[in-house]
């Protein structure tokens, strides 16, 4: 994987990724075209070790693993239902809930909230593979 693509997947600059390579955090090789590239699996391992989600608010505990701490960026309500949007790091998470729940949770624009995702269905997609 090219340096610029790897940097984009990690959410860092090309320069940061090159510094990590120079520091030995990530290894690189040269492809047939003479470009510096990194191994996708090694990149995934580095991404995992450098992932630092925000800490949970004080006193909050749960067994759920898919938790995203974020800020409320939009709330749309009608008399019965609401759509709440959170910005959780680089991820936008949208939840549909009752308007009563929005009031009970005290949700307002800019408030801290935790999106807990528990799903029996997860869709995984990949980009198209270039023909050899």
mmCIF file of C-alpha atoms in Angstrom:
data_model
loop_
_atom_site.group_PDB
_atom_site.id
_atom_site.type_symbol
_atom_site.label_atom_id
_atom_site.label_comp_id
_atom_site.label_asym_id
_atom_site.label_seq_id
_atom_site.Cartn_x
_atom_site.Cartn_y
_atom_site.Cartn_z
ATOM 1 C CA UNK A 1 0.000 0.000 0.000
ATOM 2 C CA UNK A 2 1.350 3.424 -0.936
ATOM 3 C CA UNK A 3 2.363 5.833 1.827
ATOM 4 C CA UNK A 4 -0.350 8.383 1.067
ATOM 5 C CA UNK A 5 -3.072 5.707 1.133
ATOM 6 C CA UNK A 6 -1.748 4.189 4.352
ATOM 7 C CA UNK A 7 -1.610 7.624 5.988
ATOM 8 C CA UNK A 8 -5.200 8.315 4.951
ATOM 9 C CA UNK A 9 -6.388 5.030 6.509
ATOM 10 C CA UNK A 10 -4.676 5.927 9.784
ATOM 11 C CA UNK A 11 -5.911 9.524 9.716
ATOM 12 C CA UNK A 12 -2.382 10.969 9.825
ATOM 13 C CA UNK A 13 -0.269 12.950 7.392
ATOM 14 C CA UNK A 14 2.170 11.394 4.926
ATOM 15 C CA UNK A 15 4.982 13.021 6.926
ATOM 16 C CA UNK A 16 3.798 11.411 10.164
ATOM 17 C CA UNK A 17 3.731 8.005 8.515
ATOM 18 C CA UNK A 18 7.244 8.541 7.138
ATOM 19 C CA UNK A 19 8.454 9.497 10.641
ATOM 20 C CA UNK A 20 6.913 6.282 12.000
ATOM 21 C CA UNK A 21 8.771 4.336 9.322
ATOM 22 C CA UNK A 22 12.035 6.123 10.182
ATOM 23 C CA UNK A 23 11.455 5.394 13.889
ATOM 24 C CA UNK A 24 10.821 1.703 13.191
ATOM 25 C CA UNK A 25 7.144 1.789 14.204
ATOM 26 C CA UNK A 26 6.218 0.546 10.737
ATOM 27 C CA UNK A 27 8.385 -1.121 8.109
ATOM 28 C CA UNK A 28 8.367 -0.193 4.452
ATOM 29 C CA UNK A 29 9.661 -1.656 1.221
ATOM 30 C CA UNK A 30 9.957 -0.462 -2.357
ATOM 31 C CA UNK A 31 7.559 -1.687 -5.052
ATOM 32 C CA UNK A 32 8.320 -2.441 -8.714
ATOM 33 C CA UNK A 33 7.785 1.212 -9.630
ATOM 34 C CA UNK A 34 10.317 2.367 -7.013
ATOM 35 C CA UNK A 35 7.683 3.758 -4.624
ATOM 36 C CA UNK A 36 7.857 3.241 -0.879
ATOM 37 C CA UNK A 37 5.014 0.979 0.281
ATOM 38 C CA UNK A 38 3.837 -0.630 3.529
ATOM 39 C CA UNK A 39 2.220 -3.997 4.182
ATOM 40 C CA UNK A 40 -1.550 -3.758 4.767
ATOM 41 C CA UNK A 41 -1.583 -6.298 7.609
ATOM 42 C CA UNK A 42 1.236 -4.545 9.448
ATOM 43 C CA UNK A 43 -0.587 -1.245 8.911
ATOM 44 C CA UNK A 44 -3.717 -2.736 10.497
ATOM 45 C CA UNK A 45 -1.701 -3.855 13.530
ATOM 46 C CA UNK A 46 -0.190 -0.379 13.904
ATOM 47 C CA UNK A 47 -3.676 1.127 13.589
ATOM 48 C CA UNK A 48 -4.893 -1.132 16.393
ATOM 49 C CA UNK A 49 -2.011 -0.256 18.728
ATOM 50 C CA UNK A 50 -2.345 3.477 18.051
ATOM 51 C CA UNK A 51 -6.113 3.537 18.464
ATOM 52 C CA UNK A 52 -6.882 5.643 21.488
ATOM 53 C CA UNK A 53 -10.615 6.186 21.901
ATOM 54 C CA UNK A 54 -11.670 8.912 24.306
ATOM 55 C CA UNK A 55 -12.228 7.642 27.839
ATOM 56 C CA UNK A 56 -15.763 6.919 28.975
ATOM 57 C CA UNK A 57 -17.415 9.573 31.135
ATOM 58 C CA UNK A 58 -16.786 9.083 34.862
ATOM 59 C CA UNK A 59 -18.862 6.398 36.529
ATOM 60 C CA UNK A 60 -19.994 4.770 33.294
ATOM 61 C CA UNK A 61 -19.484 1.019 32.978
ATOM 62 C CA UNK A 62 -20.862 -1.493 30.497
ATOM 63 C CA UNK A 63 -20.127 -4.845 28.929
ATOM 64 C CA UNK A 64 -20.634 -3.487 25.405
ATOM 65 C CA UNK A 65 -17.507 -3.416 23.249
ATOM 66 C CA UNK A 66 -18.618 -1.224 20.350
ATOM 67 C CA UNK A 67 -18.716 2.121 22.140
ATOM 68 C CA UNK A 68 -18.022 5.497 20.606
ATOM 69 C CA UNK A 69 -17.675 8.574 22.809
ATOM 70 C CA UNK A 70 -18.647 11.743 20.999
ATOM 71 C CA UNK A 71 -20.409 15.065 20.927
ATOM 72 C CA UNK A 72 -24.006 15.667 19.910
ATOM 73 C CA UNK A 73 -23.935 17.638 16.650
ATOM 74 C CA UNK A 74 -27.599 17.542 15.597
ATOM 75 C CA UNK A 75 -30.989 16.688 17.101
ATOM 76 C CA UNK A 76 -34.161 16.517 15.036
ATOM 77 C CA UNK A 77 -37.359 15.791 16.902
ATOM 78 C CA UNK A 78 -41.067 15.501 16.298
ATOM 79 C CA UNK A 79 -43.684 14.770 18.953
ATOM 80 C CA UNK A 80 -42.810 11.043 19.006
ATOM 81 C CA UNK A 81 -39.380 10.296 17.480
ATOM 82 C CA UNK A 82 -35.942 11.902 17.297
ATOM 83 C CA UNK A 83 -32.810 11.595 15.192
ATOM 84 C CA UNK A 84 -29.629 12.281 17.154
ATOM 85 C CA UNK A 85 -26.290 12.721 15.408
ATOM 86 C CA UNK A 86 -22.960 12.300 17.212
ATOM 87 C CA UNK A 87 -19.463 13.060 15.987
ATOM 88 C CA UNK A 88 -17.288 10.339 17.529
ATOM 89 C CA UNK A 89 -13.741 11.127 16.456
ATOM 90 C CA UNK A 90 -13.736 10.717 12.680
ATOM 91 C CA UNK A 91 -17.036 8.828 12.737
ATOM 92 C CA UNK A 92 -20.548 10.216 12.355
ATOM 93 C CA UNK A 93 -23.037 8.074 14.269
ATOM 94 C CA UNK A 94 -26.791 8.568 13.900
ATOM 95 C CA UNK A 95 -29.349 7.141 16.313
ATOM 96 C CA UNK A 96 -33.122 7.018 16.100
ATOM 97 C CA UNK A 97 -34.877 7.123 19.472
ATOM 98 C CA UNK A 98 -38.002 8.455 21.076
ATOM 99 C CA UNK A 99 -38.260 12.192 21.729
ATOM 100 C CA UNK A 100 -38.913 11.238 25.354
ATOM 101 C CA UNK A 101 -35.479 9.546 25.483
ATOM 102 C CA UNK A 102 -33.796 12.728 24.227
ATOM 103 C CA UNK A 103 -35.456 14.659 27.069
ATOM 104 C CA UNK A 104 -34.733 11.959 29.683
ATOM 105 C CA UNK A 105 -31.039 11.834 28.698
ATOM 106 C CA UNK A 106 -30.777 15.622 28.668
ATOM 107 C CA UNK A 107 -29.290 15.563 25.181
ATOM 108 C CA UNK A 108 -28.530 18.929 23.650
ATOM 109 C CA UNK A 109 -26.158 20.218 20.990
ATOM 110 C CA UNK A 110 -22.570 19.908 22.194
ATOM 111 C CA UNK A 111 -23.292 17.486 25.033
ATOM 112 C CA UNK A 112 -21.104 14.408 25.518
ATOM 113 C CA UNK A 113 -22.750 11.080 24.781
ATOM 114 C CA UNK A 114 -21.694 7.486 24.192
ATOM 115 C CA UNK A 115 -23.041 5.569 21.198
ATOM 116 C CA UNK A 116 -23.289 1.878 22.074
ATOM 117 C CA UNK A 117 -23.742 -0.289 19.008
ATOM 118 C CA UNK A 118 -25.045 -3.812 19.415
ATOM 119 C CA UNK A 119 -25.933 -5.407 16.153
ATOM 120 C CA UNK A 120 -26.460 -8.869 14.797
ATOM 121 C CA UNK A 121 -25.685 -7.634 11.307
ATOM 122 C CA UNK A 122 -22.415 -6.008 10.273
ATOM 123 C CA UNK A 123 -21.756 -5.318 6.600
ATOM 124 C CA UNK A 124 -18.110 -5.367 5.463
ATOM 125 C CA UNK A 125 -17.246 -3.835 2.099
ATOM 126 C CA UNK A 126 -14.008 -3.708 0.139
ATOM 127 C CA UNK A 127 -12.877 -1.592 -2.788
ATOM 128 C CA UNK A 128 -12.758 -3.254 -6.204
ATOM 129 C CA UNK A 129 -9.591 -5.210 -6.935
ATOM 130 C CA UNK A 130 -7.630 -4.009 -9.950
ATOM 131 C CA UNK A 131 -7.346 -6.542 -12.765
ATOM 132 C CA UNK A 132 -3.848 -8.032 -13.175
#
